[in-house]
PDB file of C-alpha atoms and ligand atoms in Angstrom:
ATOM      1  CA  MET A   1     -11.238  24.583   7.828  1.00  0.00           C
ATOM      2  CA  ASN A   2      -7.741  23.973   9.177  1.00  0.00           C
ATOM      3  CA  SER A   3      -5.110  26.104   7.389  1.00  0.00           C
ATOM      4  CA  ARG A   4      -3.166  22.950   6.473  1.00  0.00           C
ATOM      5  CA  ALA A   5      -6.169  21.416   4.653  1.00  0.00           C
ATOM      6  CA  SER A   6      -4.993  22.440   1.185  1.00  0.00           C
ATOM      7  CA  GLN A   7      -1.611  20.791   1.654  1.00  0.00           C
ATOM      8  CA  PRO A   8      -1.121  17.498  -0.176  1.00  0.00           C
ATOM      9  CA  ILE A   9      -1.499  13.944   1.029  1.00  0.00           C
ATOM     10  CA  GLY A  10       1.819  12.092   0.675  1.00  0.00           C
ATOM     11  CA  VAL A  11       1.628   8.464  -0.443  1.00  0.00           C
ATOM     12  CA  PHE A  12       4.555   6.111  -0.979  1.00  0.00           C
ATOM     13  CA  ASP A  13       5.452   2.590  -2.038  1.00  0.00           C
ATOM     14  CA  SER A  14       8.389   0.803  -3.640  1.00  0.00           C
ATOM     15  CA  GLY A  15       6.753   1.128  -7.057  1.00  0.00           C
ATOM     16  CA  ILE A  16       3.348   0.799  -8.673  1.00  0.00           C
ATOM     17  CA  GLY A  17       1.616  -1.139  -5.862  1.00  0.00           C
ATOM     18  CA  GLY A  18       0.769   1.957  -3.852  1.00  0.00           C
ATOM     19  CA  LEU A  19      -1.051   3.333  -6.901  1.00  0.00           C
ATOM     20  CA  THR A  20      -3.897   0.988  -5.944  1.00  0.00           C
ATOM     21  CA  VAL A  21      -4.165   2.876  -2.638  1.00  0.00           C
ATOM     22  CA  ALA A  22      -3.638   6.288  -4.269  1.00  0.00           C
ATOM     23  CA  HIS A  23      -6.430   5.484  -6.705  1.00  0.00           C
ATOM     24  CA  ALA A  24      -8.813   4.504  -3.905  1.00  0.00           C
ATOM     25  CA  ILE A  25      -7.932   7.786  -2.162  1.00  0.00           C
ATOM     26  CA  ARG A  26      -8.751   9.742  -5.288  1.00  0.00           C
ATOM     27  CA  GLU A  27     -12.102   7.941  -5.597  1.00  0.00           C
ATOM     28  CA  LEU A  28     -13.071   8.669  -1.997  1.00  0.00           C
ATOM     29  CA  LEU A  29     -11.406  12.081  -1.604  1.00  0.00           C
ATOM     30  CA  PRO A  30     -11.462  13.654  -5.075  1.00  0.00           C
ATOM     31  CA  ASN A  31     -10.632  17.156  -3.841  1.00  0.00           C
ATOM     32  CA  GLU A  32      -7.325  16.293  -2.244  1.00  0.00           C
ATOM     33  CA  ASN A  33      -3.937  17.324  -3.582  1.00  0.00           C
ATOM     34  CA  MET A  34      -1.580  14.350  -3.633  1.00  0.00           C
ATOM     35  CA  ILE A  35       2.117  13.601  -4.002  1.00  0.00           C
ATOM     36  CA  TYR A  36       2.990   9.997  -4.758  1.00  0.00           C
ATOM     37  CA  PHE A  37       6.503   8.647  -4.342  1.00  0.00           C
ATOM     38  CA  GLY A  38       7.460   5.348  -6.007  1.00  0.00           C
ATOM     39  CA  ASP A  39      10.895   4.180  -4.908  1.00  0.00           C
ATOM     40  CA  THR A  40      11.498   2.331  -8.157  1.00  0.00           C
ATOM     41  CA  ALA A  41      15.293   2.507  -7.730  1.00  0.00           C
ATOM     42  CA  HIS A  42      15.041   0.199  -4.709  1.00  0.00           C
ATOM     43  CA  LEU A  43      12.195  -2.181  -5.459  1.00  0.00           C
ATOM     44  CA  PRO A  44      11.331  -4.806  -4.503  1.00  0.00           C
ATOM     45  CA  TYR A  45      11.181  -3.858  -0.833  1.00  0.00           C
ATOM     46  CA  GLY A  46       9.947  -7.307   0.094  1.00  0.00           C
ATOM     47  CA  ASP A  47      13.428  -8.877  -0.120  1.00  0.00           C
ATOM     48  CA  LYS A  48      15.280  -6.043   1.645  1.00  0.00           C
ATOM     49  CA  SER A  49      16.392  -5.928   5.258  1.00  0.00           C
ATOM     50  CA  GLU A  50      14.352  -4.052   7.810  1.00  0.00           C
ATOM     51  CA  ALA A  51      17.215  -1.539   8.196  1.00  0.00           C
ATOM     52  CA  ALA A  52      17.339  -0.796   4.446  1.00  0.00           C
ATOM     53  CA  ILE A  53      13.568  -0.241   4.252  1.00  0.00           C
ATOM     54  CA  GLN A  54      13.729   2.015   7.307  1.00  0.00           C
ATOM     55  CA  ALA A  55      16.445   4.130   5.665  1.00  0.00           C
ATOM     56  CA  TYR A  56      14.466   4.484   2.413  1.00  0.00           C
ATOM     57  CA  SER A  57      11.258   5.274   4.280  1.00  0.00           C
ATOM     58  CA  ILE A  58      12.845   8.001   6.405  1.00  0.00           C
ATOM     59  CA  ARG A  59      14.342   9.609   3.323  1.00  0.00           C
ATOM     60  CA  ILE A  60      11.009   9.504   1.456  1.00  0.00           C
ATOM     61  CA  ALA A  61       9.233  10.969   4.491  1.00  0.00           C
ATOM     62  CA  ASP A  62      11.770  13.821   4.473  1.00  0.00           C
ATOM     63  CA  ILE A  63      11.012  14.535   0.820  1.00  0.00           C
ATOM     64  CA  LEU A  64       7.243  14.449   1.404  1.00  0.00           C
ATOM     65  CA  LEU A  65       7.553  16.640   4.496  1.00  0.00           C
ATOM     66  CA  LYS A  66       9.647  19.169   2.602  1.00  0.00           C
ATOM     67  CA  LYS A  67       6.802  19.351   0.100  1.00  0.00           C
ATOM     68  CA  GLY A  68       4.417  20.146   2.943  1.00  0.00           C
ATOM     69  CA  CYS A  69       2.349  16.939   3.126  1.00  0.00           C
ATOM     70  CA  LYS A  70      -0.331  17.139   5.826  1.00  0.00           C
ATOM     71  CA  VAL A  71      -0.414  13.359   6.228  1.00  0.00           C
ATOM     72  CA  ILE A  72       1.718  10.490   4.926  1.00  0.00           C
ATOM     73  CA  VAL A  73       0.218   7.168   3.853  1.00  0.00           C
ATOM     74  CA  ILE A  74       2.664   4.247   3.774  1.00  0.00           C
ATOM     75  CA  ALA A  75       0.989   2.488   0.834  1.00  0.00           C
ATOM     76  CA  CYS A  76       3.222  -0.556   1.194  1.00  0.00           C
ATOM     77  CA  ASN A  77       2.908  -3.489   3.573  1.00  0.00           C
ATOM     78  CA  SER A  78       6.649  -4.205   3.597  1.00  0.00           C
ATOM     79  CA  ALA A  79       7.433  -0.621   4.644  1.00  0.00           C
ATOM     80  CA  SER A  80       4.478  -0.564   7.055  1.00  0.00           C
ATOM     81  CA  SER A  81       5.809  -3.683   8.789  1.00  0.00           C
ATOM     82  CA  ALA A  82       9.457  -2.557   8.811  1.00  0.00           C
ATOM     83  CA  ALA A  83       9.266   1.176   9.363  1.00  0.00           C
ATOM     84  CA  TYR A  84       5.884   2.383  10.671  1.00  0.00           C
ATOM     85  CA  GLU A  85       6.839   2.700  14.351  1.00  0.00           C
ATOM     86  CA  LEU A  86      10.127   4.376  13.474  1.00  0.00           C
ATOM     87  CA  LEU A  87       8.521   6.801  11.027  1.00  0.00           C
ATOM     88  CA  ARG A  88       5.853   7.711  13.524  1.00  0.00           C
ATOM     89  CA  GLU A  89       8.502   8.651  16.066  1.00  0.00           C
ATOM     90  CA  TYR A  90      10.526  10.464  13.416  1.00  0.00           C
ATOM     91  CA  VAL A  91       7.778  12.752  12.129  1.00  0.00           C
ATOM     92  CA  ARG A  92       5.862  12.901  15.392  1.00  0.00           C
ATOM     93  CA  LYS A  93       5.335  16.648  15.591  1.00  0.00           C
ATOM     94  CA  ASP A  94       5.292  17.404  11.854  1.00  0.00           C
ATOM     95  CA  THR A  95       2.667  15.103  10.409  1.00  0.00           C
ATOM     96  CA  HIS A  96       0.472  12.044  10.898  1.00  0.00           C
ATOM     97  CA  ILE A  97       1.321   8.625   9.445  1.00  0.00           C
ATOM     98  CA  ILE A  98      -1.200   6.041   8.245  1.00  0.00           C
ATOM     99  CA  ASN A  99      -0.056   2.513   7.454  1.00  0.00           C
ATOM    100  CA  VAL A 100      -1.856  -0.133   5.397  1.00  0.00           C
ATOM    101  CA  ILE A 101      -1.835  -2.834   8.071  1.00  0.00           C
ATOM    102  CA  ASP A 102      -3.866  -1.440  10.986  1.00  0.00           C
ATOM    103  CA  PRO A 103      -7.012  -0.574   8.968  1.00  0.00           C
ATOM    104  CA  MET A 104      -7.005  -4.115   7.474  1.00  0.00           C
ATOM    105  CA  VAL A 105      -6.484  -5.729  10.880  1.00  0.00           C
ATOM    106  CA  ASP A 106      -9.441  -3.731  12.293  1.00  0.00           C
ATOM    107  CA  TYR A 107     -11.576  -4.812   9.329  1.00  0.00           C
ATOM    108  CA  VAL A 108     -10.693  -8.490   9.742  1.00  0.00           C
ATOM    109  CA  LEU A 109     -11.310  -8.409  13.501  1.00  0.00           C
ATOM    110  CA  GLU A 110     -14.717  -6.881  12.889  1.00  0.00           C
ATOM    111  CA  HIS A 111     -15.870  -9.212  10.114  1.00  0.00           C
ATOM    112  CA  PHE A 112     -14.089 -12.553  10.445  1.00  0.00           C
ATOM    113  CA  ALA A 113     -14.169 -13.577  14.118  1.00  0.00           C
ATOM    114  CA  GLY A 114     -13.588 -17.279  14.683  1.00  0.00           C
ATOM    115  CA  GLN A 115     -12.479 -17.967  11.095  1.00  0.00           C
ATOM    116  CA  ASP A 116      -9.424 -19.313   9.289  1.00  0.00           C
ATOM    117  CA  ILE A 117      -7.924 -16.484   7.255  1.00  0.00           C
ATOM    118  CA  GLY A 118      -5.133 -16.753   4.686  1.00  0.00           C
ATOM    119  CA  LEU A 119      -2.589 -14.037   3.983  1.00  0.00           C
ATOM    120  CA  ILE A 120      -0.178 -13.572   1.097  1.00  0.00           C
ATOM    121  CA  GLY A 121       2.543 -10.930   1.095  1.00  0.00           C
ATOM    122  CA  THR A 122       6.248 -10.301   0.656  1.00  0.00           C
ATOM    123  CA  LYS A 123       8.907 -12.089   2.704  1.00  0.00           C
ATOM    124  CA  ARG A 124       9.475  -8.911   4.734  1.00  0.00           C
ATOM    125  CA  THR A 125       5.797  -8.626   5.664  1.00  0.00           C
ATOM    126  CA  VAL A 126       5.272 -12.314   6.414  1.00  0.00           C
ATOM    127  CA  GLN A 127       8.530 -12.733   8.362  1.00  0.00           C
ATOM    128  CA  SER A 128       7.767  -9.655  10.462  1.00  0.00           C
ATOM    129  CA  GLY A 129       4.749 -11.497  11.895  1.00  0.00           C
ATOM    130  CA  VAL A 130       3.022  -8.151  12.352  1.00  0.00           C
ATOM    131  CA  TYR A 131      -0.392  -9.229  11.043  1.00  0.00           C
ATOM    132  CA  ALA A 132      -0.310 -12.403  13.158  1.00  0.00           C
ATOM    133  CA  ARG A 133       0.595 -10.420  16.283  1.00  0.00           C
ATOM    134  CA  LYS A 134      -2.024  -7.704  15.799  1.00  0.00           C
ATOM    135  CA  ILE A 135      -4.786 -10.179  14.914  1.00  0.00           C
ATOM    136  CA  GLU A 136      -3.855 -12.293  17.961  1.00  0.00           C
ATOM    137  CA  GLU A 137      -3.990  -9.185  20.162  1.00  0.00           C
ATOM    138  CA  GLY A 138      -7.528  -8.526  18.899  1.00  0.00           C
ATOM    139  CA  ASN A 139      -8.648 -11.743  20.650  1.00  0.00           C
ATOM    140  CA  LYS A 140     -11.238 -12.789  18.063  1.00  0.00           C
ATOM    141  CA  ASN A 141     -10.122 -16.401  17.771  1.00  0.00           C
ATOM    142  CA  ILE A 142      -8.941 -15.897  14.188  1.00  0.00           C
ATOM    143  CA  ARG A 143      -6.400 -18.406  12.869  1.00  0.00           C
ATOM    144  CA  LEU A 144      -4.061 -16.721  10.377  1.00  0.00           C
ATOM    145  CA  HIS A 145      -2.324 -18.807   7.685  1.00  0.00           C
ATOM    146  CA  SER A 146       0.454 -16.715   6.111  1.00  0.00           C
ATOM    147  CA  LEU A 147       2.416 -17.462   2.963  1.00  0.00           C
ATOM    148  CA  ALA A 148       5.252 -15.404   1.475  1.00  0.00           C
ATOM    149  CA  THR A 149       4.769 -15.011  -2.277  1.00  0.00           C
ATOM    150  CA  PRO A 150       7.964 -13.182  -3.292  1.00  0.00           C
ATOM    151  CA  LEU A 151       7.659 -13.580  -7.067  1.00  0.00           C
ATOM    152  CA  LEU A 152       4.384 -11.708  -7.301  1.00  0.00           C
ATOM    153  CA  ALA A 153       5.422  -8.071  -6.711  1.00  0.00           C
ATOM    154  CA  PRO A 154       8.363  -8.104  -9.193  1.00  0.00           C
ATOM    155  CA  MET A 155       6.149  -9.938 -11.700  1.00  0.00           C
ATOM    156  CA  ILE A 156       3.424  -7.284 -11.398  1.00  0.00           C
ATOM    157  CA  GLU A 157       5.942  -4.436 -11.412  1.00  0.00           C
ATOM    158  CA  GLU A 158       7.144  -5.728 -14.779  1.00  0.00           C
ATOM    159  CA  GLY A 159       3.596  -5.517 -16.091  1.00  0.00           C
ATOM    160  CA  PHE A 160       3.395  -9.295 -16.154  1.00  0.00           C
ATOM    161  CA  PHE A 161      -0.189 -10.194 -15.336  1.00  0.00           C
ATOM    162  CA  ASN A 162      -3.337 -11.537 -16.961  1.00  0.00           C
ATOM    163  CA  ASN A 163      -1.332 -14.033 -18.956  1.00  0.00           C
ATOM    164  CA  GLN A 164      -0.617 -17.742 -18.794  1.00  0.00           C
ATOM    165  CA  ILE A 165       2.634 -17.405 -16.859  1.00  0.00           C
ATOM    166  CA  SER A 166       1.161 -15.178 -14.162  1.00  0.00           C
ATOM    167  CA  GLN A 167      -1.809 -17.549 -13.816  1.00  0.00           C
ATOM    168  CA  GLU A 168       0.538 -20.489 -13.292  1.00  0.00           C
ATOM    169  CA  ILE A 169       2.639 -18.685 -10.696  1.00  0.00           C
ATOM    170  CA  ILE A 170      -0.501 -17.538  -8.848  1.00  0.00           C
ATOM    171  CA  ALA A 171      -1.976 -21.070  -8.936  1.00  0.00           C
ATOM    172  CA  GLN A 172       1.300 -22.535  -7.666  1.00  0.00           C
ATOM    173  CA  TYR A 173       1.293 -20.214  -4.657  1.00  0.00           C
ATOM    174  CA  LEU A 174      -2.420 -20.417  -3.854  1.00  0.00           C
ATOM    175  CA  SER A 175      -2.396 -24.224  -3.935  1.00  0.00           C
ATOM    176  CA  ASP A 176       0.205 -24.270  -1.136  1.00  0.00           C
ATOM    177  CA  ALA A 177      -0.907 -26.498   1.759  1.00  0.00           C
ATOM    178  CA  LYS A 178      -0.484 -23.555   4.151  1.00  0.00           C
ATOM    179  CA  LEU A 179      -3.561 -21.929   2.606  1.00  0.00           C
ATOM    180  CA  SER A 180      -5.833 -24.954   2.673  1.00  0.00           C
ATOM    181  CA  GLY A 181      -9.112 -24.540   4.547  1.00  0.00           C
ATOM    182  CA  ILE A 182      -9.088 -20.732   4.593  1.00  0.00           C
ATOM    183  CA  GLU A 183     -12.352 -18.787   4.473  1.00  0.00           C
ATOM    184  CA  ALA A 184     -10.925 -15.452   3.275  1.00  0.00           C
ATOM    185  CA  LEU A 185      -7.601 -14.229   1.903  1.00  0.00           C
ATOM    186  CA  ILE A 186      -5.847 -10.982   2.872  1.00  0.00           C
ATOM    187  CA  LEU A 187      -3.851  -9.368   0.055  1.00  0.00           C
ATOM    188  CA  ALA A 188      -1.033  -8.106   2.284  1.00  0.00           C
ATOM    189  CA  CYS A 189       0.840  -6.402  -0.530  1.00  0.00           C
ATOM    190  CA  THR A 190      -0.462  -3.338  -2.314  1.00  0.00           C
ATOM    191  CA  HIS A 191       0.690  -4.716  -5.670  1.00  0.00           C
ATOM    192  CA  TYR A 192      -1.735  -7.644  -5.475  1.00  0.00           C
ATOM    193  CA  PRO A 193      -5.027  -5.843  -6.245  1.00  0.00           C
ATOM    194  CA  LEU A 194      -3.632  -5.693  -9.783  1.00  0.00           C
ATOM    195  CA  ILE A 195      -4.017  -9.488  -9.985  1.00  0.00           C
ATOM    196  CA  ILE A 196      -7.233  -9.740  -7.984  1.00  0.00           C
ATOM    197  CA  SER A 197      -9.217 -10.986 -10.979  1.00  0.00           C
ATOM    198  CA  GLU A 198      -6.729 -13.827 -11.496  1.00  0.00           C
ATOM    199  CA  ILE A 199      -6.953 -14.700  -7.804  1.00  0.00           C
ATOM    200  CA  ASP A 200     -10.770 -14.633  -8.015  1.00  0.00           C
ATOM    201  CA  THR A 201     -10.608 -16.912 -11.041  1.00  0.00           C
ATOM    202  CA  TYR A 202      -8.370 -19.360  -9.183  1.00  0.00           C
ATOM    203  CA  TYR A 203     -10.997 -19.591  -6.420  1.00  0.00           C
ATOM    204  CA  HIS A 204     -13.923 -19.612  -8.927  1.00  0.00           C
ATOM    205  CA  GLY A 205     -15.219 -16.424  -7.296  1.00  0.00           C
ATOM    206  CA  GLU A 206     -15.922 -18.304  -4.051  1.00  0.00           C
ATOM    207  CA  MET A 207     -13.334 -16.731  -1.752  1.00  0.00           C
ATOM    208  CA  SER A 208     -13.533 -13.366   0.056  1.00  0.00           C
ATOM    209  CA  VAL A 209     -10.381 -11.703  -1.240  1.00  0.00           C
ATOM    210  CA  LEU A 210      -9.554  -8.712   0.964  1.00  0.00           C
ATOM    211  CA  ASP A 211      -7.969  -5.722  -0.746  1.00  0.00           C
ATOM    212  CA  SER A 212      -6.810  -2.954   1.621  1.00  0.00           C
ATOM    213  CA  SER A 213      -6.975   0.025  -0.743  1.00  0.00           C
ATOM    214  CA  ALA A 214     -10.571   1.169  -0.079  1.00  0.00           C
ATOM    215  CA  ILE A 215     -10.244   0.276   3.624  1.00  0.00           C
ATOM    216  CA  VAL A 216      -7.131   2.466   3.940  1.00  0.00           C
ATOM    217  CA  ALA A 217      -8.773   5.322   2.018  1.00  0.00           C
ATOM    218  CA  ARG A 218     -11.661   5.216   4.507  1.00  0.00           C
ATOM    219  CA  ALA A 219      -9.237   5.318   7.462  1.00  0.00           C
ATOM    220  CA  LEU A 220      -7.607   8.367   5.863  1.00  0.00           C
ATOM    221  CA  ARG A 221     -10.969  10.094   5.381  1.00  0.00           C
ATOM    222  CA  GLU A 222     -11.857   9.455   9.025  1.00  0.00           C
ATOM    223  CA  TYR A 223      -8.598  11.024  10.147  1.00  0.00           C
ATOM    224  CA  LEU A 224      -8.950  14.084   7.875  1.00  0.00           C
ATOM    225  CA  THR A 225     -12.565  14.583   8.964  1.00  0.00           C
ATOM    226  CA  ARG A 226     -11.692  14.297  12.647  1.00  0.00           C
ATOM    227  CA  GLU A 227      -8.843  16.793  12.329  1.00  0.00           C
ATOM    228  CA  ASN A 228     -10.818  19.174  10.127  1.00  0.00           C
ATOM    229  CA  LEU A 229      -8.244  18.700   7.367  1.00  0.00           C
ATOM    230  CA  LEU A 230     -10.491  17.856   4.399  1.00  0.00           C
ATOM    231  CA  ASN A 231      -9.718  19.940   1.340  1.00  0.00           C
ATOM    232  CA  ASP A 232     -12.347  21.352  -1.004  1.00  0.00           C
ATOM    233  CA  VAL A 233     -10.566  22.539  -4.155  1.00  0.00           C
ATOM    234  CA  ARG A 234     -12.123  21.527  -7.441  1.00  0.00           C
ATOM    235  CA  ARG A 235      -8.966  20.943  -9.436  1.00  0.00           C
ATOM    236  CA  PRO A 236      -6.546  19.188  -7.148  1.00  0.00           C
ATOM    237  CA  GLU A 237      -2.960  18.640  -8.209  1.00  0.00           C
ATOM    238  CA  ARG A 238      -1.404  15.204  -8.307  1.00  0.00           C
ATOM    239  CA  LEU A 239       2.323  14.813  -8.652  1.00  0.00           C
ATOM    240  CA  PHE A 240       4.097  11.485  -9.142  1.00  0.00           C
ATOM    241  CA  LEU A 241       7.739  11.175  -8.151  1.00  0.00           C
ATOM    242  CA  VAL A 242       9.920   8.147  -8.883  1.00  0.00           C
ATOM    243  CA  SER A 243      13.484   7.504  -7.764  1.00  0.00           C
ATOM    244  CA  ASP A 244      14.139   5.874 -11.138  1.00  0.00           C
ATOM    245  CA  TYR A 245      12.108   6.334 -14.298  1.00  0.00           C
ATOM    246  CA  THR A 246      10.627   3.063 -15.557  1.00  0.00           C
ATOM    247  CA  GLU A 247       8.252   2.603 -18.445  1.00  0.00           C
ATOM    248  CA  SER A 248       6.127   0.200 -16.400  1.00  0.00           C
ATOM    249  CA  PHE A 249       5.613   2.831 -13.695  1.00  0.00           C
ATOM    250  CA  ALA A 250       4.588   5.417 -16.277  1.00  0.00           C
ATOM    251  CA  ALA A 251       2.176   2.933 -17.876  1.00  0.00           C
ATOM    252  CA  ALA A 252       0.634   1.923 -14.526  1.00  0.00           C
ATOM    253  CA  ALA A 253       0.268   5.540 -13.429  1.00  0.00           C
ATOM    254  CA  ARG A 254      -1.521   6.332 -16.693  1.00  0.00           C
ATOM    255  CA  MET A 255      -3.739   3.275 -16.272  1.00  0.00           C
ATOM    256  CA  PHE A 256      -4.968   4.582 -12.889  1.00  0.00           C
ATOM    257  CA  PHE A 257      -4.798   8.352 -13.386  1.00  0.00           C
ATOM    258  CA  HIS A 258      -5.019   8.789 -17.184  1.00  0.00           C
ATOM    259  CA  ASP A 259      -3.839  12.155 -18.463  1.00  0.00           C
ATOM    260  CA  GLU A 260      -3.549  13.643 -14.971  1.00  0.00           C
ATOM    261  CA  VAL A 261      -0.110  12.104 -14.607  1.00  0.00           C
ATOM    262  CA  GLN A 262       2.669  14.560 -13.984  1.00  0.00           C
ATOM    263  CA  LEU A 263       5.703  12.303 -13.521  1.00  0.00           C
ATOM    264  CA  GLU A 264       9.109  13.477 -12.305  1.00  0.00           C
ATOM    265  CA  ARG A 265      12.310  11.762 -11.322  1.00  0.00           C
ATOM    266  CA  HIS A 266      13.485  12.531  -7.798  1.00  0.00           C
ATOM    267  CA  ALA A 267      16.588  10.736  -6.500  1.00  0.00           C
ATOM    268  CA  LEU A 268      16.374   9.539  -2.934  1.00  0.00           C
ATOM    269  CA  TRP A 269      19.790  10.914  -2.079  1.00  0.00           C
ATOM    270  CA  ASN A 270      21.915  13.801  -3.412  1.00  0.00           C
ATOM    271  CA  SER A 271      18.860  15.783  -4.259  1.00  0.00           C
TER     272      SER A 271
HETATM  273  N1  DGL B 301       3.767  -3.028  -2.493  1.00  0.00           N
HETATM  274  C1  DGL B 301       4.620  -3.488  -1.470  1.00  0.00           C
HETATM  275  C2  DGL B 301       3.958  -4.151  -0.325  1.00  0.00           C
HETATM  276  O1  DGL B 301       2.800  -3.840  -0.075  1.00  0.00           O
HETATM  277  C3  DGL B 301       6.015  -3.871  -1.761  1.00  0.00           C
HETATM  278  C4  DGL B 301       6.322  -4.901  -2.770  1.00  0.00           C
HETATM  279  C5  DGL B 301       7.813  -4.975  -2.940  1.00  0.00           C
HETATM  280  O2  DGL B 301       8.403  -3.956  -3.316  1.00  0.00           O
HETATM  281  O3  DGL B 301       8.372  -6.061  -2.670  1.00  0.00           O
HETATM  282  O4  DGL B 301       4.542  -4.935   0.374  1.00  0.00           O
END
């Protein structure tokens, strides 16, 4: 086993969305130590400029590196589209970076050749055009229909789902003409698995709704296996850092990780 194997996996997002990825990682890799960073002081990322998201991401990577993370998972599509290339350059010799976009693109290219695929995500992710470009490069004759759905992440972050208002907002977005005729829908925001049952209900269970969390966890396991970096402790530690304490983050973390949640505030700057 590589001597770095017992070091933690770093995972970050603007808020609670990345917990869907962190949870899938825990399910697939239960022996791994993990440090999660939720940049709750700066959410939503989806409305921020590319430069702002890059600055936050670099700072978070510094914090995770200082804590010895053996790999960093950008559990956020907005940050993956705005800052992945930059982060990869930045940490090049210190650690490996996994984003949430490439594993999903590979999955779609493998399973949905020749089809019309919908995508919903933040403005940052949709405007970046990164999914469209990567899917096009895969040459599988897939037609991507993307729609920015900017109200969804803040709504979910506020704990506002599974109620009449969230159902109406979701229905309003999903009935957009841009998404007509699609055969599957990519959830290109890590907050959206929290409303997957409402999305399924909207489509009467007849749409393939693609959630990246398990797909990303598998990509992480492949990397750790290849590099001989899998950990084997029985009682792994999981630490949750937030740049601003919010009750909704604490509640969501408890929902996914129950009493394992050790939550600390860690400012992005002046720390
Ligand atoms: N969970 C994020 C994403 O995947 C960010 C949502 C936001 O902060 O706007 O894009």
